[in-house]
CSV table of C-alpha atoms in Angstrom, one decimal:
chain,number,residue,atom,x,y,z
C,1,UNK,CA,-5.8,-24.7,0.2
C,2,UNK,CA,-6.7,-26.7,3.4
C,3,UNK,CA,-7.7,-24.6,6.6
C,4,UNK,CA,-7.2,-25.4,10.2
C,5,UNK,CA,-10.7,-26.5,10.8
C,6,UNK,CA,-10.0,-29.3,13.5
C,7,UNK,CA,-6.4,-28.4,14.7
C,8,UNK,CA,-3.7,-26.0,13.7
C,9,UNK,CA,-2.1,-27.3,10.5
C,10,UNK,CA,1.8,-27.0,10.0
C,11,UNK,CA,3.9,-26.2,7.2
C,12,UNK,CA,7.3,-24.3,6.5
C,13,UNK,CA,8.7,-21.8,4.1
C,14,UNK,CA,10.7,-24.1,1.7
C,15,UNK,CA,14.3,-24.8,1.7
C,16,UNK,CA,15.4,-27.9,3.9
C,17,UNK,CA,18.7,-29.4,4.5
C,18,UNK,CA,20.2,-31.2,1.5
C,19,UNK,CA,21.9,-34.4,2.3
C,20,UNK,CA,25.6,-35.2,1.5
C,21,UNK,CA,24.8,-37.2,-1.8
C,22,UNK,CA,22.6,-34.4,-3.2
C,23,UNK,CA,25.6,-31.9,-2.3
C,24,UNK,CA,28.1,-34.1,-4.2
C,25,UNK,CA,25.6,-34.5,-7.1
C,26,UNK,CA,25.0,-30.7,-7.5
C,27,UNK,CA,28.6,-30.1,-7.4
C,28,UNK,CA,29.4,-32.6,-10.0
C,29,UNK,CA,26.6,-31.5,-12.1
C,30,UNK,CA,28.0,-27.8,-12.1
C,31,UNK,CA,31.5,-29.3,-13.0
C,32,UNK,CA,30.2,-31.2,-15.7
C,33,UNK,CA,31.3,-34.5,-14.6
C,34,UNK,CA,27.6,-35.7,-13.8
C,35,UNK,CA,25.0,-35.7,-16.5
C,36,UNK,CA,21.3,-34.7,-16.1
C,37,UNK,CA,20.5,-38.3,-16.8
C,38,UNK,CA,22.4,-39.6,-13.9
C,39,UNK,CA,21.5,-36.7,-11.7
C,40,UNK,CA,17.6,-37.5,-12.1
C,41,UNK,CA,17.2,-40.5,-10.0
C,42,UNK,CA,19.4,-39.1,-7.1
C,43,UNK,CA,16.8,-36.0,-7.1
C,44,UNK,CA,14.1,-38.4,-7.0
C,45,UNK,CA,15.5,-40.4,-4.2
C,46,UNK,CA,16.3,-37.2,-2.1
C,47,UNK,CA,12.9,-35.7,-2.5
C,48,UNK,CA,11.2,-38.9,-1.5
C,49,UNK,CA,13.4,-38.9,1.7
C,50,UNK,CA,12.7,-35.4,2.6
C,51,UNK,CA,9.0,-35.5,2.2
C,52,UNK,CA,9.1,-38.8,4.3
C,53,UNK,CA,10.9,-36.8,7.0
C,54,UNK,CA,8.7,-34.0,7.2
C,55,UNK,CA,5.6,-36.3,7.5
C,56,UNK,CA,7.5,-38.1,10.2
C,57,UNK,CA,8.1,-34.8,12.2
C,58,UNK,CA,4.4,-34.1,11.6
C,59,UNK,CA,4.4,-31.4,8.8
C,60,UNK,CA,1.1,-31.3,7.2
C,61,UNK,CA,1.7,-29.3,3.9
C,62,UNK,CA,5.0,-30.3,2.7
C,63,UNK,CA,7.3,-29.6,-0.2
C,64,UNK,CA,10.3,-31.0,-2.1
C,65,UNK,CA,12.8,-29.1,0.4
C,66,UNK,CA,13.5,-27.0,-2.7
C,67,UNK,CA,15.9,-29.5,-4.0
C,68,UNK,CA,15.0,-29.0,-7.5
C,69,UNK,CA,16.7,-25.5,-7.0
C,70,UNK,CA,20.3,-26.4,-7.1
C,71,UNK,CA,22.4,-25.2,-3.9
C,72,UNK,CA,25.9,-24.2,-4.1
C,73,UNK,CA,26.7,-26.2,-0.7
C,74,UNK,CA,25.6,-26.7,2.9
C,75,UNK,CA,25.4,-22.7,3.3
C,76,UNK,CA,23.6,-21.1,0.6
C,77,UNK,CA,21.4,-18.0,0.8
C,78,UNK,CA,20.6,-17.7,-2.9
C,79,UNK,CA,19.4,-21.0,-4.3
C,80,UNK,CA,15.6,-19.6,-3.9
C,81,UNK,CA,16.6,-17.1,-6.9
C,82,UNK,CA,19.6,-18.3,-8.7
C,83,UNK,CA,17.6,-21.5,-10.1
C,84,UNK,CA,15.7,-19.0,-12.4
C,85,UNK,CA,18.9,-18.2,-14.5
C,86,UNK,CA,18.9,-21.8,-15.9
C,87,UNK,CA,15.2,-21.8,-16.6
C,88,UNK,CA,15.2,-18.4,-18.7
C,89,UNK,CA,16.4,-17.7,-22.1
C,90,UNK,CA,17.7,-14.1,-22.9
C,91,UNK,CA,20.3,-13.9,-20.0
C,92,UNK,CA,23.8,-13.7,-20.5
C,93,UNK,CA,26.9,-13.5,-18.1
C,94,UNK,CA,28.9,-11.9,-20.8
C,95,UNK,CA,27.9,-8.3,-19.7
C,96,UNK,CA,30.7,-7.7,-17.4
C,97,UNK,CA,31.3,-4.0,-17.7
C,98,UNK,CA,28.9,-1.9,-15.2
C,99,UNK,CA,28.9,0.8,-17.7
C,100,UNK,CA,27.0,-1.3,-20.2
C,101,UNK,CA,24.0,-1.8,-17.5
C,102,UNK,CA,22.3,1.5,-17.5
C,103,UNK,CA,21.0,2.9,-14.2
C,104,UNK,CA,17.4,3.4,-14.8
C,105,UNK,CA,15.2,5.7,-12.9
C,106,UNK,CA,12.3,4.5,-11.0
C,107,UNK,CA,9.2,6.3,-9.4
C,108,UNK,CA,10.4,8.7,-6.7
C,109,UNK,CA,14.0,8.3,-8.5
C,110,UNK,CA,14.7,5.0,-6.7
C,111,UNK,CA,16.7,2.2,-7.6
C,112,UNK,CA,18.6,-0.6,-5.9
C,113,UNK,CA,22.3,-0.3,-4.8
C,114,UNK,CA,24.6,-3.3,-4.6
C,115,UNK,CA,23.9,-5.9,-2.0
C,116,UNK,CA,27.2,-5.0,-0.3
C,117,UNK,CA,26.1,-1.2,-0.1
C,118,UNK,CA,22.8,-2.0,1.9
C,119,UNK,CA,22.1,0.3,4.8
C,120,UNK,CA,22.3,-2.3,7.3
C,121,UNK,CA,25.6,-3.6,5.6
C,122,UNK,CA,27.1,-0.3,5.8
C,123,UNK,CA,26.2,0.4,9.4
C,124,UNK,CA,27.8,-3.1,10.5
C,125,UNK,CA,30.4,-3.1,7.9
C,126,UNK,CA,33.0,-5.0,9.9
C,127,UNK,CA,30.7,-7.6,11.0
C,128,UNK,CA,29.5,-8.2,7.4
C,129,UNK,CA,33.2,-8.1,6.3
C,130,UNK,CA,34.1,-11.1,8.6
C,131,UNK,CA,31.0,-12.9,9.8
C,132,UNK,CA,28.7,-13.4,6.9
C,133,UNK,CA,29.0,-16.6,4.9
C,134,UNK,CA,26.5,-16.6,1.9
C,135,UNK,CA,27.8,-19.9,0.7
C,136,UNK,CA,28.0,-18.3,-2.8
C,137,UNK,CA,30.6,-19.6,-5.1
C,138,UNK,CA,33.2,-16.7,-5.5
C,139,UNK,CA,33.0,-17.3,-9.2
C,140,UNK,CA,29.2,-17.0,-9.6
C,141,UNK,CA,28.3,-14.6,-12.2
C,142,UNK,CA,25.0,-12.8,-12.2
C,143,UNK,CA,23.3,-12.4,-15.7
C,144,UNK,CA,21.9,-9.5,-17.4
C,145,UNK,CA,19.1,-9.6,-19.6
C,146,UNK,CA,20.4,-9.0,-23.2
C,147,UNK,CA,17.5,-10.5,-25.3
C,148,UNK,CA,13.8,-11.2,-24.9
C,149,UNK,CA,13.2,-13.2,-22.0
C,150,UNK,CA,11.5,-16.8,-22.5
C,151,UNK,CA,10.8,-19.6,-20.0
C,152,UNK,CA,12.7,-22.8,-20.9
C,153,UNK,CA,12.2,-24.4,-17.4
C,154,UNK,CA,9.7,-26.9,-18.7
C,155,UNK,CA,11.6,-29.9,-18.2
C,156,UNK,CA,12.9,-28.8,-14.9
C,157,UNK,CA,9.6,-27.9,-13.4
C,158,UNK,CA,8.0,-31.0,-14.7
C,159,UNK,CA,10.5,-33.2,-12.8
C,160,UNK,CA,9.9,-30.9,-9.6
C,161,UNK,CA,6.1,-31.6,-10.0
C,162,UNK,CA,6.6,-35.5,-10.6
C,163,UNK,CA,9.2,-36.0,-7.8
C,164,UNK,CA,7.0,-34.2,-5.2
C,165,UNK,CA,3.5,-35.8,-6.2
C,166,UNK,CA,5.1,-39.1,-6.1
C,167,UNK,CA,6.6,-38.6,-2.6
C,168,UNK,CA,3.4,-36.6,-1.2
C,169,UNK,CA,1.1,-39.8,-2.4
C,170,UNK,CA,3.8,-42.3,-1.1
C,171,UNK,CA,4.0,-40.6,2.3
C,172,UNK,CA,0.4,-39.7,3.0
C,173,UNK,CA,0.6,-35.8,2.6
C,174,UNK,CA,-2.8,-34.4,1.8
C,175,UNK,CA,-1.2,-31.1,0.4
C,176,UNK,CA,2.0,-30.0,-1.1
C,177,UNK,CA,3.5,-27.0,-2.7
C,178,UNK,CA,6.5,-25.9,-4.8
C,179,UNK,CA,8.2,-22.6,-4.4
C,180,UNK,CA,8.9,-20.0,-7.3
C,181,UNK,CA,10.5,-16.8,-7.6
C,182,UNK,CA,8.4,-13.4,-7.9
C,183,UNK,CA,9.0,-11.2,-11.1
C,184,UNK,CA,9.9,-8.3,-8.7
C,185,UNK,CA,12.7,-10.4,-7.2
C,186,UNK,CA,13.8,-11.9,-10.4
C,187,UNK,CA,14.1,-8.6,-12.1
C,188,UNK,CA,16.9,-7.6,-9.7
C,189,UNK,CA,19.4,-9.1,-12.3
C,190,UNK,CA,20.8,-6.4,-14.7
C,191,UNK,CA,19.0,-5.4,-18.1
C,192,UNK,CA,20.5,-4.0,-21.4
C,193,UNK,CA,17.5,-5.0,-23.5
C,194,UNK,CA,14.4,-3.6,-22.1
C,195,UNK,CA,13.8,0.2,-22.3
C,196,UNK,CA,12.2,0.4,-19.0
C,197,UNK,CA,12.6,-1.3,-15.6
C,198,UNK,CA,8.8,-1.7,-15.8
C,199,UNK,CA,9.1,-3.3,-19.2
C,200,UNK,CA,11.7,-5.7,-17.7
C,201,UNK,CA,9.8,-6.7,-14.8
C,202,UNK,CA,6.6,-7.4,-16.9
C,203,UNK,CA,8.8,-9.7,-19.0
C,204,UNK,CA,9.7,-11.7,-16.1
C,205,UNK,CA,5.9,-11.8,-15.2
C,206,UNK,CA,5.3,-13.5,-18.4
C,207,UNK,CA,8.1,-16.0,-17.9
C,208,UNK,CA,7.1,-16.8,-14.3
C,209,UNK,CA,3.5,-17.3,-15.1
C,210,UNK,CA,4.5,-20.3,-17.2
C,211,UNK,CA,6.1,-21.9,-14.1
C,212,UNK,CA,3.2,-20.9,-11.7
C,213,UNK,CA,0.7,-22.3,-14.1
C,214,UNK,CA,2.6,-25.7,-14.6
C,215,UNK,CA,2.7,-26.2,-10.8
C,216,UNK,CA,-1.2,-25.2,-10.2
C,217,UNK,CA,-2.3,-27.1,-13.2
C,218,UNK,CA,-0.7,-30.3,-11.6
C,219,UNK,CA,-2.9,-29.8,-8.8
C,220,UNK,CA,-0.2,-28.3,-6.4
C,221,UNK,CA,0.2,-25.1,-4.4
C,222,UNK,CA,2.6,-22.6,-5.7
C,223,UNK,CA,4.7,-20.5,-3.1
C,224,UNK,CA,5.7,-17.2,-4.5
C,225,UNK,CA,9.2,-16.2,-3.0
C,226,UNK,CA,9.5,-12.4,-3.0
C,227,UNK,CA,11.8,-11.2,-0.2
C,228,UNK,CA,12.3,-8.1,-2.4
C,229,UNK,CA,9.1,-6.8,-1.4
C,230,UNK,CA,10.3,-5.9,2.1
C,231,UNK,CA,14.0,-6.6,1.9
C,232,UNK,CA,14.5,-4.0,-1.0
C,233,UNK,CA,14.0,-1.3,1.4
C,234,UNK,CA,17.5,-1.7,2.7
C,235,UNK,CA,18.9,-1.8,-0.6
C,236,UNK,CA,17.9,1.6,-1.5
C,237,UNK,CA,20.6,4.3,-0.6
C,238,UNK,CA,19.7,6.9,0.7
C,239,UNK,CA,16.8,5.9,2.7
C,240,UNK,CA,13.4,6.8,0.8
C,241,UNK,CA,10.2,7.8,2.1
C,242,UNK,CA,7.7,4.9,2.9
C,243,UNK,CA,5.3,6.4,0.2
C,244,UNK,CA,8.0,6.5,-2.4
C,245,UNK,CA,9.2,2.9,-1.6
C,246,UNK,CA,5.5,1.7,-1.9
C,247,UNK,CA,5.2,3.3,-5.2
C,248,UNK,CA,8.4,1.8,-6.3
C,249,UNK,CA,7.1,-1.7,-5.1
C,250,UNK,CA,3.6,-1.3,-6.4
C,251,UNK,CA,4.7,-1.8,-10.0
C,252,UNK,CA,6.3,-5.2,-8.9
C,253,UNK,CA,3.0,-6.4,-7.1
C,254,UNK,CA,1.0,-5.3,-10.2
C,255,UNK,CA,3.5,-7.5,-12.4
C,256,UNK,CA,2.9,-10.4,-9.8
C,257,UNK,CA,-0.7,-10.1,-10.0
C,258,UNK,CA,-0.4,-10.2,-13.9
C,259,UNK,CA,1.8,-13.4,-13.5
C,260,UNK,CA,-0.9,-15.0,-11.4
C,261,UNK,CA,-3.8,-14.3,-13.8
C,262,UNK,CA,-6.0,-17.2,-14.5
C,263,UNK,CA,-4.4,-19.2,-11.5
C,264,UNK,CA,-6.8,-19.8,-8.7
C,265,UNK,CA,-6.0,-17.6,-5.5
C,266,UNK,CA,-6.5,-20.7,-3.3
C,267,UNK,CA,-3.6,-22.4,-4.9
C,268,UNK,CA,-1.3,-19.5,-4.3
C,269,UNK,CA,0.6,-18.8,-1.0
C,270,UNK,CA,2.9,-15.7,-1.0
C,271,UNK,CA,6.0,-15.5,1.2
C,272,UNK,CA,7.4,-12.1,2.6
C,273,UNK,CA,10.6,-11.7,4.4
C,274,UNK,CA,13.4,-9.4,5.0
C,275,UNK,CA,16.2,-11.6,3.8
C,276,UNK,CA,17.4,-14.8,5.6
C,277,UNK,CA,21.2,-13.9,6.2
C,278,UNK,CA,22.1,-13.6,9.9
C,279,UNK,CA,22.7,-10.0,10.3
C,280,UNK,CA,21.5,-7.4,12.6
C,281,UNK,CA,18.6,-6.0,10.2
C,282,UNK,CA,18.5,-2.9,11.9
C,283,UNK,CA,17.1,-1.1,9.0
C,284,UNK,CA,14.4,-3.6,8.0
C,285,UNK,CA,11.2,-1.9,7.1
C,286,UNK,CA,8.5,-2.2,9.5
C,287,UNK,CA,5.6,-4.8,8.9
C,288,UNK,CA,2.8,-2.2,9.3
C,289,UNK,CA,4.2,-0.3,6.3
C,290,UNK,CA,4.0,-3.1,3.8
C,291,UNK,CA,1.4,-5.4,5.1
C,292,UNK,CA,-1.4,-3.5,3.0
C,293,UNK,CA,0.5,-3.9,-0.3
C,294,UNK,CA,1.2,-7.5,0.6
C,295,UNK,CA,-2.7,-7.9,1.0
C,296,UNK,CA,-3.1,-6.7,-2.8
C,297,UNK,CA,-1.5,-9.7,-4.0
C,298,UNK,CA,-3.8,-12.1,-5.4
C,299,UNK,CA,-3.0,-15.1,-3.2
C,300,UNK,CA,-4.9,-17.4,-0.7
C,301,UNK,CA,-2.5,-17.2,2.1
C,302,UNK,CA,0.4,-14.9,3.4
C,303,UNK,CA,3.4,-16.2,4.9
C,304,UNK,CA,5.6,-13.8,6.8
C,305,UNK,CA,8.5,-13.7,9.3
C,306,UNK,CA,7.1,-13.3,13.0
C,307,UNK,CA,9.3,-15.4,15.3
C,308,UNK,CA,12.8,-13.7,14.9
C,309,UNK,CA,14.1,-11.1,17.3
C,310,UNK,CA,13.6,-8.2,14.9
C,311,UNK,CA,10.0,-8.9,14.0
C,312,UNK,CA,8.3,-10.9,16.7
C,313,UNK,CA,6.7,-8.0,18.3
C,314,UNK,CA,4.7,-7.4,14.8
C,315,UNK,CA,1.9,-9.9,15.4
C,316,UNK,CA,-0.1,-6.8,17.0
C,317,UNK,CA,-0.2,-5.7,13.3
C,318,UNK,CA,-3.3,-7.9,13.0
C,319,UNK,CA,-5.1,-5.9,15.9
C,320,UNK,CA,-5.4,-3.1,13.2
C,321,UNK,CA,-5.2,-4.9,9.9
C,322,UNK,CA,-8.4,-6.9,8.8
C,323,UNK,CA,-7.5,-10.2,7.0
C,324,UNK,CA,-9.6,-10.5,3.8
C,325,UNK,CA,-12.5,-13.0,3.9
C,326,UNK,CA,-11.3,-16.3,2.7
C,327,UNK,CA,-7.5,-15.6,3.2
C,328,UNK,CA,-5.2,-17.4,5.3
C,329,UNK,CA,-2.0,-16.2,7.3
C,330,UNK,CA,0.9,-18.6,7.7
C,331,UNK,CA,3.1,-16.8,10.3
C,332,UNK,CA,6.6,-17.9,11.1
C,333,UNK,CA,6.5,-19.4,14.6
C,334,UNK,CA,10.2,-20.8,14.7
C,335,UNK,CA,13.2,-18.8,13.3
C,336,UNK,CA,16.0,-19.5,10.8
C,337,UNK,CA,18.1,-16.9,12.3
C,338,UNK,CA,19.2,-18.5,15.6
C,339,UNK,CA,20.5,-21.9,16.7
C,340,UNK,CA,18.3,-21.9,19.7
C,341,UNK,CA,15.5,-24.3,19.3
C,342,UNK,CA,12.0,-22.8,20.4
C,343,UNK,CA,10.4,-24.3,23.3
C,344,UNK,CA,6.9,-25.8,22.0
C,345,UNK,CA,5.0,-23.6,24.7
C,346,UNK,CA,6.4,-20.5,23.0
C,347,UNK,CA,5.4,-21.8,19.6
C,348,UNK,CA,2.0,-22.5,21.1
C,349,UNK,CA,1.6,-19.0,22.6
C,350,UNK,CA,2.6,-17.5,19.1
C,351,UNK,CA,0.0,-19.4,17.5
C,352,UNK,CA,-2.7,-18.6,20.0
C,353,UNK,CA,-2.0,-14.9,19.8
C,354,UNK,CA,-2.7,-15.1,15.8
C,355,UNK,CA,-5.7,-17.2,16.2
C,356,UNK,CA,-7.3,-14.9,18.8
C,357,UNK,CA,-6.9,-12.0,16.1
C,358,UNK,CA,-7.9,-13.6,12.8
C,359,UNK,CA,-9.6,-16.8,13.7
C,360,UNK,CA,-8.1,-20.3,14.5
C,361,UNK,CA,-9.2,-21.8,11.1
C,362,UNK,CA,-7.4,-19.0,9.2
C,363,UNK,CA,-3.9,-19.7,10.9
C,364,UNK,CA,-1.2,-22.3,9.7
C,365,UNK,CA,1.9,-22.6,11.6
C,366,UNK,CA,5.1,-22.2,9.9
C,367,UNK,CA,8.9,-21.1,9.8
C,368,UNK,CA,10.3,-17.5,9.3
C,369,UNK,CA,12.2,-18.5,6.3
C,370,UNK,CA,13.8,-21.8,4.8
C,371,UNK,CA,15.9,-23.8,7.1
C,372,UNK,CA,18.1,-25.4,4.6
C,373,UNK,CA,21.7,-23.6,4.1
C,374,UNK,CA,20.9,-21.4,7.1
C,375,UNK,CA,21.3,-23.5,10.0
C,376,UNK,CA,22.9,-26.8,10.9
C,377,UNK,CA,20.4,-29.7,9.7
C,378,UNK,CA,20.1,-31.3,13.1
C,379,UNK,CA,18.9,-27.8,14.3
C,380,UNK,CA,16.6,-27.3,11.3
C,381,UNK,CA,14.7,-30.6,12.1
C,382,UNK,CA,14.7,-30.1,15.8
C,383,UNK,CA,13.0,-26.7,14.9
C,384,UNK,CA,10.4,-28.4,12.8
C,385,UNK,CA,9.7,-30.8,15.6
C,386,UNK,CA,9.3,-28.0,18.1
C,387,UNK,CA,7.0,-26.3,15.6
C,388,UNK,CA,4.7,-29.2,15.3
C,389,UNK,CA,4.6,-30.0,19.0
C,390,UNK,CA,3.7,-26.4,19.7
C,391,UNK,CA,0.8,-26.7,17.0
C,392,UNK,CA,-0.3,-29.8,18.9
C,393,UNK,CA,-0.3,-27.9,22.3
C,394,UNK,CA,-2.2,-24.9,20.8
C,395,UNK,CA,-4.8,-27.2,19.1
C,396,UNK,CA,-5.6,-28.8,22.5
C,397,UNK,CA,-6.5,-25.4,23.8
C,398,UNK,CA,-8.2,-24.0,20.8
C,399,UNK,CA,-10.4,-27.0,19.7
């Protein structure tokens, strides 16, 4: 993974706005009116265009916009996760009766509640009932593990790899990454096959190892998307103790490290966030409580929210936490949670704070979360321009 040796490098977390052609093609493919063969060149063309635009705006480490992860529409908070359903055998949407999905005990007797019964969603129920548009198709059915899980996404990830490699080479990007789901977040689907939750999570680790390995064997970086690590705190009722929650999540971290076995840490970046929806987030777990567990993950770099109004103050965590030797941080310096475009000077100040605490060579400037499907496309690209301009200003001062 390239370091900021002569300037502050820039990247982003993943999802970027899809163009209208790609939205239409995804809708037609879901409806069965567009074949995979006819969809492929549309996807290839879209990836080439989004990599070109990233380079034009000044992004160093690019990705495919997560275009290989099908989106439901212009607003979609779930494509980072839902893509895995089609790439995994052993799942079924035919288990509809909640009584068929046992509520298994976890360490400290913790378990996830429904998304709608999160503590923040309960506290602001009127707001969430009227103001939040997740973009999810109301007919979307979440699958349940009904048989042994197996990875069947070889062709899909191969297409992701080929499209990104071609576009990165064409447009002069010296580094590129593809996002993939974590075992812990994947295992939030139902399960009637595995006798324990830990067995279910471990099965997902074996499945996702194949995707991680395909990406890194191709010479690319894999970004592990795991909002569940921090976000899951809000999805447990009643509120647990921090220690019980860390024990609950330790199983998921251990499973992820198992999935990363044999993969060079310098080709892995881990993304932590508190969920990308535009809500109050008053019940988010504090970063200081989860940063130690995050650093146990065998990654070369860690991306995390550091720009939005709920977490921007937490840059001070690094005054007390020592970044392990050889590791990088990729803090969010612009946010997905507001339409206000950050001033480049503010971006520069944020970068300089982190550089002063962990060393400028160990900082890559990024976004809090994916921008695609969260804010208007024009604003998304304006934020990326502010990010790169802020990095330029900070570099002038730091180097």
